[in-house]
Structures are given as C-alpha cells and as structure tokens.
Coordinates of C-alpha atoms in Angstrom, one line a residue:
M1 CA 59.0 2.3 206.8
M2 CA 56.0 1.6 209.4
T3 CA 52.3 1.6 207.6
I4 CA 49.2 2.3 209.6
D5 CA 47.7 -1.3 208.6
K6 CA 50.5 -3.0 210.1
F7 CA 50.8 -1.0 213.4
N8 CA 48.1 -1.9 216.4
F9 CA 47.0 0.7 218.5
A10 CA 45.4 -1.0 221.5
G11 CA 46.1 0.6 224.2
K12 CA 48.4 3.3 222.7
K13 CA 48.0 7.2 222.3
A14 CA 48.5 8.6 219.0
I15 CA 48.7 12.0 218.0
V16 CA 47.5 12.4 214.7
R17 CA 48.1 15.5 212.7
V18 CA 45.1 16.3 210.3
D19 CA 44.2 19.1 208.1
F20 CA 40.8 20.4 209.8
N21 CA 41.6 24.2 208.1
V22 CA 38.1 24.0 207.2
P23 CA 36.1 26.9 205.9
L24 CA 33.6 28.5 208.1
N25 CA 30.8 31.0 207.7
E26 CA 29.8 34.3 209.8
E27 CA 28.6 32.0 212.5
G28 CA 31.3 29.6 212.8
K29 CA 30.0 26.9 210.9
I30 CA 31.5 24.4 208.5
T31 CA 30.6 25.3 205.0
D32 CA 32.8 22.3 204.0
D33 CA 33.9 19.3 205.6
T34 CA 35.7 17.7 202.7
R35 CA 38.9 17.8 204.8
I36 CA 37.3 16.4 208.1
R37 CA 35.8 13.5 206.1
G38 CA 39.0 12.8 204.4
A39 CA 40.6 12.2 207.9
L40 CA 38.1 9.9 209.2
P41 CA 39.4 6.4 207.9
T42 CA 42.9 6.9 209.9
L43 CA 40.8 8.3 213.0
K44 CA 38.7 5.2 213.1
K45 CA 41.2 2.8 212.5
I46 CA 43.2 4.0 215.5
L47 CA 39.6 4.1 217.8
A48 CA 38.7 0.6 216.4
D49 CA 41.9 -0.8 217.4
G50 CA 41.5 0.1 221.0
G51 CA 43.4 3.2 220.7
A52 CA 43.3 6.8 222.3
L53 CA 43.3 10.0 219.9
I54 CA 45.0 12.9 220.2
I55 CA 43.8 15.2 217.0
M56 CA 45.9 18.6 216.1
S57 CA 45.6 20.7 213.2
H58 CA 46.0 24.4 212.4
M59 CA 43.2 26.8 211.3
G60 CA 43.5 30.1 209.0
K61 CA 46.7 32.3 209.9
P62 CA 46.8 33.7 213.3
K63 CA 50.2 34.6 212.7
G64 CA 51.5 33.2 216.4
K65 CA 48.7 34.9 218.2
V66 CA 45.6 33.3 220.2
N67 CA 42.6 34.5 217.9
A68 CA 39.1 33.6 218.7
K69 CA 38.4 33.6 214.7
Y70 CA 40.7 30.4 214.4
S71 CA 39.4 28.8 217.6
L72 CA 39.3 24.9 216.5
S73 CA 36.6 24.8 219.7
Q74 CA 34.2 26.0 216.7
I75 CA 34.6 22.4 215.0
V76 CA 34.6 20.3 217.9
D77 CA 31.0 19.2 217.7
A78 CA 31.3 18.5 214.0
V79 CA 34.1 16.2 214.6
A80 CA 32.4 14.3 217.3
A81 CA 29.4 13.9 214.6
A82 CA 31.6 12.8 212.3
L83 CA 33.6 10.2 214.5
G84 CA 30.4 9.1 216.4
T85 CA 32.0 9.7 219.4
P86 CA 32.7 12.7 222.3
V87 CA 35.3 14.5 221.6
Q88 CA 37.3 16.3 224.5
F89 CA 38.9 19.9 223.9
A90 CA 42.2 21.1 225.2
P91 CA 42.1 24.9 225.2
D92 CA 46.2 25.4 225.1
C93 CA 47.7 23.0 222.6
A94 CA 51.1 23.2 224.3
K95 CA 49.6 22.7 227.9
A96 CA 47.3 19.9 227.1
Q97 CA 49.6 17.0 229.1
E98 CA 47.0 16.4 232.1
A99 CA 44.2 16.0 229.6
A100 CA 46.4 13.8 227.6
A101 CA 47.4 11.7 230.3
A102 CA 44.1 11.1 231.6
L103 CA 42.7 9.6 228.0
K104 CA 41.5 6.5 227.9
P105 CA 41.3 3.8 225.2
G106 CA 38.5 5.2 222.5
E107 CA 38.8 8.6 223.9
V108 CA 39.5 11.4 221.5
L109 CA 41.3 14.7 222.7
L110 CA 41.1 17.8 220.1
L111 CA 44.0 20.5 220.5
E112 CA 43.8 24.0 220.2
N113 CA 44.9 25.7 216.9
L114 CA 48.7 24.9 216.5
R115 CA 49.3 28.2 214.9
F116 CA 48.3 30.2 218.1
Y117 CA 52.3 29.3 218.8
P118 CA 54.6 30.8 216.5
E119 CA 56.8 27.7 217.4
E120 CA 54.3 25.6 215.2
E121 CA 55.5 27.5 211.8
G122 CA 58.9 28.1 213.3
K123 CA 59.2 32.0 212.2
P124 CA 60.4 34.9 214.2
V125 CA 57.3 37.2 214.8
G126 CA 57.5 40.9 215.1
I127 CA 61.0 41.4 213.6
E128 CA 61.5 42.1 209.5
K129 CA 64.1 39.7 207.8
E130 CA 65.9 43.2 207.0
D131 CA 66.8 43.4 210.6
P132 CA 70.3 42.7 211.5
A133 CA 68.8 40.9 214.3
Y134 CA 66.9 38.4 212.4
E135 CA 69.3 35.8 212.0
D136 CA 69.5 35.5 215.9
A137 CA 66.0 35.3 216.1
K138 CA 65.3 32.8 213.6
K139 CA 68.1 30.4 215.4
A140 CA 66.3 31.0 218.7
M141 CA 62.9 30.2 217.1
K142 CA 64.5 27.2 215.6
A143 CA 65.4 26.0 219.2
S144 CA 62.0 26.8 220.7
Q145 CA 60.3 25.0 217.9
K146 CA 61.9 22.1 218.6
E147 CA 60.8 22.4 222.3
F148 CA 57.4 22.9 221.4
A149 CA 57.4 19.6 219.0
K150 CA 58.9 17.8 222.0
T151 CA 55.8 18.7 224.1
L152 CA 53.4 17.6 221.5
A153 CA 55.5 14.2 221.3
S154 CA 55.0 13.8 224.6
Y155 CA 51.6 13.4 224.7
A156 CA 51.4 9.9 222.5
D157 CA 53.1 7.1 221.9
C158 CA 52.9 7.2 218.4
Y159 CA 52.7 9.6 215.6
V160 CA 50.8 9.8 212.6
M161 CA 51.1 12.2 209.8
D162 CA 47.6 12.7 207.8
A163 CA 47.7 16.5 206.8
F164 CA 48.9 16.4 203.0
G165 CA 47.7 19.9 202.6
T166 CA 50.6 21.0 204.9
A167 CA 53.3 18.5 204.0
H168 CA 55.1 20.8 202.4
R169 CA 56.2 22.8 205.3
K170 CA 58.4 21.9 208.0
H171 CA 56.7 22.8 210.7
A172 CA 56.5 21.3 214.5
S173 CA 53.4 19.2 214.1
T174 CA 54.2 18.1 210.5
A175 CA 57.9 17.4 210.4
V176 CA 59.9 18.4 213.6
I177 CA 58.1 16.1 215.8
A178 CA 58.5 13.1 214.1
D179 CA 62.5 13.2 215.3
Y180 CA 60.9 12.2 218.9
F181 CA 59.8 8.8 217.4
D182 CA 61.5 5.7 216.2
A183 CA 60.7 4.4 212.8
D184 CA 58.1 2.0 214.4
H185 CA 55.9 4.5 216.0
K186 CA 55.4 7.2 213.2
M187 CA 53.9 6.7 209.7
L188 CA 51.5 8.1 207.1
G189 CA 47.6 8.1 207.5
Y190 CA 45.5 6.6 204.9
L191 CA 44.9 9.8 203.4
M192 CA 48.8 10.7 203.0
E193 CA 49.2 7.3 201.6
K194 CA 46.8 8.0 199.1
E195 CA 47.8 11.3 198.0
V196 CA 51.2 9.8 197.8
Q197 CA 50.3 6.9 195.7
A198 CA 48.5 9.4 193.2
V199 CA 51.5 11.7 193.0
D200 CA 53.6 8.5 192.3
N201 CA 51.1 7.1 189.6
V202 CA 51.5 10.5 187.7
L203 CA 55.1 11.1 188.0
K204 CA 56.6 7.6 188.4
D205 CA 54.2 4.7 187.2
I206 CA 53.4 6.7 183.8
K207 CA 50.8 4.9 181.7
R208 CA 51.0 6.6 178.1
P209 CA 49.8 9.1 176.5
F210 CA 50.0 11.6 179.4
T211 CA 48.5 14.6 179.1
A212 CA 48.9 17.8 181.9
I213 CA 46.7 20.7 181.9
M214 CA 47.8 23.4 183.7
G215 CA 45.4 26.7 183.8
G216 CA 45.2 29.5 186.2
S217 CA 45.8 33.1 185.9
K218 CA 50.0 33.0 185.8
V219 CA 52.6 31.4 184.0
S220 CA 55.2 32.5 186.9
T221 CA 53.6 30.3 189.5
K222 CA 53.5 27.2 187.5
I223 CA 56.7 27.5 185.8
G224 CA 58.8 24.6 187.9
I225 CA 56.0 22.5 187.2
I226 CA 55.7 23.1 183.7
E227 CA 59.7 22.4 183.6
N228 CA 59.3 19.1 185.5
L229 CA 56.4 17.9 183.6
M230 CA 58.4 18.8 180.1
D231 CA 60.1 15.7 180.6
K232 CA 57.2 13.5 181.4
V233 CA 54.0 14.4 179.2
D234 CA 53.2 13.6 175.7
N235 CA 50.2 16.5 175.7
L236 CA 50.7 19.8 177.6
I237 CA 47.7 22.2 177.7
L238 CA 48.3 25.4 178.9
C239 CA 44.8 27.4 179.7
G240 CA 43.4 30.0 181.9
G241 CA 44.7 33.6 182.1
M242 CA 48.2 32.4 181.3
A243 CA 47.3 31.8 178.0
F244 CA 47.3 35.2 177.1
T245 CA 51.0 35.8 178.0
F246 CA 51.8 33.2 175.4
A247 CA 49.3 34.6 173.0
K248 CA 51.3 38.3 173.4
A249 CA 54.6 36.6 173.2
Q250 CA 53.5 35.3 169.8
G251 CA 52.9 38.9 168.6
G252 CA 49.0 38.7 169.3
K253 CA 46.7 41.9 170.3
I254 CA 45.2 40.5 173.7
G255 CA 43.3 43.8 174.4
N256 CA 42.5 44.3 178.2
S257 CA 43.6 40.4 179.0
L258 CA 45.5 39.3 181.6
V259 CA 49.2 39.4 181.0
E260 CA 52.4 38.8 182.8
D261 CA 54.7 41.4 180.5
D262 CA 58.0 40.2 181.9
K263 CA 57.1 36.8 181.4
L264 CA 56.9 37.0 177.3
Q265 CA 60.1 35.8 176.9
L266 CA 59.7 32.7 179.3
A267 CA 56.7 32.0 177.1
L268 CA 58.7 31.7 174.0
D269 CA 61.3 29.9 175.9
I270 CA 58.4 27.2 176.9
I271 CA 57.0 26.8 173.5
A272 CA 60.7 26.3 172.2
K273 CA 61.4 23.7 174.8
A274 CA 58.0 21.8 174.0
K275 CA 59.1 21.6 170.6
A276 CA 62.2 20.3 171.1
K277 CA 61.1 17.4 173.4
G278 CA 58.8 16.6 171.1
V279 CA 55.8 17.5 173.4
N280 CA 52.7 18.4 171.7
L281 CA 51.7 21.9 173.6
V282 CA 48.0 23.1 173.2
L283 CA 47.7 26.7 173.7
G284 CA 44.4 27.3 172.1
C285 CA 43.4 29.4 169.2
D286 CA 40.3 31.4 170.2
C287 CA 38.5 32.8 173.3
V288 CA 35.3 34.2 174.9
A289 CA 36.2 37.6 175.5
A290 CA 34.0 39.8 177.6
D291 CA 33.9 43.9 177.8
K292 CA 34.2 43.8 181.7
F293 CA 35.0 41.5 184.3
A294 CA 31.5 40.2 185.1
N295 CA 28.9 37.4 184.4
D296 CA 26.7 39.6 182.9
A297 CA 29.5 41.1 180.5
N298 CA 28.7 41.6 176.7
T299 CA 30.7 38.7 174.9
Q300 CA 32.1 37.8 171.7
V301 CA 34.3 34.7 170.7
C302 CA 37.3 35.9 168.8
D303 CA 40.8 34.9 167.9
D304 CA 42.9 34.7 170.8
K305 CA 45.6 36.7 169.2
N306 CA 43.0 39.6 168.0
I307 CA 41.0 40.4 171.1
P308 CA 39.7 44.1 170.4
D309 CA 40.6 46.7 172.6
G310 CA 38.9 47.1 175.7
W311 CA 37.7 43.4 175.5
M312 CA 39.3 40.8 177.7
G313 CA 39.4 36.8 177.3
L314 CA 37.7 35.2 180.1
D315 CA 37.5 31.3 178.7
A316 CA 38.6 29.3 176.1
G317 CA 36.6 29.3 173.0
P318 CA 34.6 26.3 171.0
K319 CA 37.6 25.9 169.0
T320 CA 40.0 25.8 171.4
R321 CA 37.6 23.6 173.5
E322 CA 37.9 21.0 170.7
E323 CA 41.5 21.1 171.0
F324 CA 41.5 20.3 174.5
K325 CA 39.3 17.6 174.4
A326 CA 41.4 15.9 171.6
A327 CA 44.5 16.5 173.6
I328 CA 42.9 14.5 176.4
K329 CA 41.1 11.6 174.6
G330 CA 42.5 8.5 174.6
A331 CA 45.2 9.6 177.3
K332 CA 46.2 6.9 180.0
T333 CA 47.5 9.4 182.6
I334 CA 46.0 12.7 183.3
L335 CA 46.7 15.6 185.5
W336 CA 44.5 18.7 185.7
N337 CA 45.6 21.8 187.8
G338 CA 44.0 25.0 187.4
P339 CA 40.6 26.2 185.3
A340 CA 40.3 27.3 181.8
G341 CA 38.8 30.8 182.6
V342 CA 36.7 32.5 184.9
F343 CA 34.6 29.2 185.9
E344 CA 33.0 31.3 189.3
F345 CA 31.1 33.0 186.3
D346 CA 28.3 30.6 185.0
N347 CA 28.7 32.4 181.6
F348 CA 32.6 31.8 181.4
A349 CA 32.9 27.9 183.1
G350 CA 32.4 26.5 179.3
G351 CA 36.5 25.8 178.8
S352 CA 36.6 24.3 182.2
K353 CA 33.5 22.0 182.1
A354 CA 34.5 20.8 178.4
I355 CA 38.0 19.8 180.3
A356 CA 36.4 18.2 183.0
E357 CA 33.8 16.4 180.9
A358 CA 36.7 14.8 178.4
I359 CA 38.8 13.9 181.3
A360 CA 35.3 12.0 183.0
E361 CA 35.3 10.2 179.5
A362 CA 38.8 9.2 179.4
T363 CA 38.7 8.2 182.9
K364 CA 35.6 5.9 182.1
E365 CA 38.0 4.6 179.3
G366 CA 40.5 2.9 181.9
A367 CA 42.6 6.5 182.3
F368 CA 44.0 7.6 185.6
S369 CA 42.8 10.8 186.6
L370 CA 44.3 13.4 189.4
I371 CA 43.0 16.3 189.9
G372 CA 44.5 18.9 192.1
G373 CA 44.6 22.8 193.4
G374 CA 41.8 24.4 195.1
D375 CA 40.5 25.8 191.8
S376 CA 40.3 22.8 190.1
V377 CA 38.6 20.7 192.9
A378 CA 36.1 23.8 192.9
C379 CA 35.6 23.2 189.2
I380 CA 34.9 19.9 189.2
N381 CA 32.5 20.0 192.4
K382 CA 30.9 22.9 190.8
F383 CA 30.2 20.6 187.7
G384 CA 29.0 17.7 189.9
M385 CA 31.6 15.1 188.4
A386 CA 34.1 14.5 191.2
D387 CA 32.8 10.9 191.5
Q388 CA 34.0 10.5 187.5
V389 CA 37.7 11.2 187.9
S390 CA 40.2 8.5 189.8
Y391 CA 41.7 11.0 192.5
I392 CA 40.9 14.5 193.9
S393 CA 44.0 15.7 195.8
T394 CA 43.2 17.8 199.2
G395 CA 46.6 19.7 199.1
G396 CA 47.1 22.5 197.0
G397 CA 50.7 23.9 197.3
A398 CA 51.7 20.3 198.5
L399 CA 50.7 18.4 195.7
L400 CA 52.3 21.5 193.1
E401 CA 55.3 20.9 194.9
A402 CA 55.3 17.2 194.7
I403 CA 54.5 17.3 191.0
E404 CA 57.3 19.8 190.6
G405 CA 59.6 17.2 192.0
K406 CA 60.2 18.7 195.5
I407 CA 60.7 16.4 198.6
L408 CA 57.9 17.2 201.0
P409 CA 59.4 17.6 204.6
G410 CA 55.9 15.9 205.8
I411 CA 56.8 12.9 203.8
A412 CA 60.4 12.7 204.5
A413 CA 60.0 13.0 208.3
I414 CA 58.5 9.8 208.3
R415 CA 60.1 8.2 205.3
G416 CA 63.5 9.2 206.3
D417 CA 64.3 10.8 203.4
K418 CA 66.6 13.5 203.1

C-alpha cells in the first residue's frame, strides 16, 4: 500500500477528502477548528513537496440539495489562515474542471459541499424505501454515484483519504473515488494513519490489563461493541444512562431513571456472558439522583437499585467512582467511549471526571489510552485533560464501527480489503 510519506507530490495535483464538517455559530463563524487542525499535516506535506491541493469535504446534512447554511464558502478564510496560503473556492464541486486544471504547484482549491449532490451519499432522493420503484431508483443512483466520483477523480493525479469521521460510509468521495486511481496513486493521510494505528493498538496489539469504559444512554446502541470487546478486555465498565437498564434487569428500583425496558433480558445476557468469559464487569453500586433533569436539581446519593419514586440517576455515586478507578488503575490499554453521567451539567460531571482523572493517571504510568465518540471527547476537553491521554479519535461512528470489528469502506478502498 502506498503511504503519504513515500509519495512525492511535486508537480502533482492531489485531491484530499478531509472532514471539515466543523460547528458554526449563527454568524457562520467556526466555534471549534479541531478538524481543520487535524488535517493540516497532510495538507502541508502536499504543498511542501510542490504539489497542488484540491480539498473536498461535506458539511451538515443538506440531503442532496444546495443550502447556503451548509456552504463551505463560510470556512475558506479559516482554512487559508490555518494553511498560511490563499485558498480558491469552487462554488460547484462537480463543475470544477477549469479551476482544477488551472491550479499551479503550491496553490489550493476548496470544493463546495459534496453533499449538495445526492450522488455523494448515493441514496435516492424523494422516494420512500417502501415504494416499488425504490430498487430501480437505487440502481440508477449507484450508477450516477460512480459518474460523480469519476468527475471528482478527474481533477487530480492522486487521491488522499484523510476523513476518518466518514470512513465508515461508502460515499463517492470516501470510497468510490478510489476505484479511479491505481494502488500507487491513492493513500491514507496522516490523520487516517494515526486513527487506524490507534484502533490497532486497542484491538490487535493489546497490552494487558485492558480496561474498556462504555457509557452513554442506551445499551442498544453499544451492544455490537460490547460483544466484540467481551473477547478482548479484562475489565469492562458500563456506565451512564445504560447502567439503569442493568439495575432494573437485576430487580432494582430505578425511579424515573432512563431505561430500555425491551433490553432487560439483553442486560442479563451481558452479565452472564462476562461471568462466563472471566471479564470483570463493573456496573457500579450507587448514583447521584436528582428530582428533575436540571443542573440546579435537588440531589441525593442512593443505591442504584433503590432510587426513590420521582427521582432519576444522573451521575455515578462516590462508591461507584472508586470502583471505576480501581478497574482503570494499573491498566495498560484503555478505551473510553461515553460519559458516566450528564457531564454537561457541572453538578453531574463528577463520575465522568473521576474516569478522566484515572485514565490520565494510568497513561502517565505507561498505558495506551484511546478516547473516542463525541461525548467522551467533549468530556475530556471540558476537564482540560486532552493532553493527558494517548490519543483522541476524531471519528465517532467510524471509531465505534472499527471497534465493533467492521471493515470501514474508506480504509478498505485504499488498502484493497474486501
């Protein structure tokens, strides 16, 4: 497989898929430029070699229609400032042939939002799945998706995939486009290489003990990951809202806490599976309960299987935090996805902070720690501890699917995996 370090971009035009789906405020100003900064090493390497650079990305979910709210024209100045060089803009990503052809070495062209074309995602628009004509519409869309990808590919001599956040989608710009370049002219960017390496560290090159922390509101969204991790981890912490489904499944009273009543048997199955595999499953024993879903709610610490009526668990309790710390202490591989409580409310951020501090401590002692998924990343940033963990993943869904053991189309298209 070609790598970005081996490739010389001198005199070449490179089209790079980045993830510049950055958050904007009401005035169209970027509120967090992490994704732009993440792509800089790849983009700067191409320019430093003497290559010309064509950048493509999506923004938001315009559903295949032009929508000024999601126009990448809003970020041209920010990208130019980050790169330290002027950036030209192509107002139609599928009609940028002339602008691309005129690019000279060292010049940069940013294409308009790829998702203004339904061909990018490759889903038929304006027709329901139940419609008898849907299958024909889908086939037609797949054919035009290939043409759209071919158009994008025609702008450049080589293709670089550096958008991990969309690597789990088989879109025109993340996977289909790779078919139009030979193996020596397509590669992963630096950000993608780091992401792939981080996942490999956690799943293939495991240093033990391995502790995984899965949080968030629903066990149903994490079941594939929990099952894949069951064969790999020594300690598995399940926390956040999903913990109350486990508490209720074991006969607990959980008041008004979040619960998935149709997943009670699944929770019992997970407990049994952990026991059978010798995994130390940490579910906690107490919680900080509130009388309403608000930062200024009245609170009490109670047993997580005996929450009074009208109260809801919003954070891990003090004893549970100690159990979390014990399972993280001494770990050599750590994966964290999902908070332990409603961390957005300062009064219910204690459980998540205890996890973050324990991970930072273990990392200092030599553990490899991978933090991924939007909420966990927001957590670690809120506590100002991003520089105290080994790696923070930029991809939520992509990271979770990789951990689940799925092949990501955006990586497979470069590596030639099937």
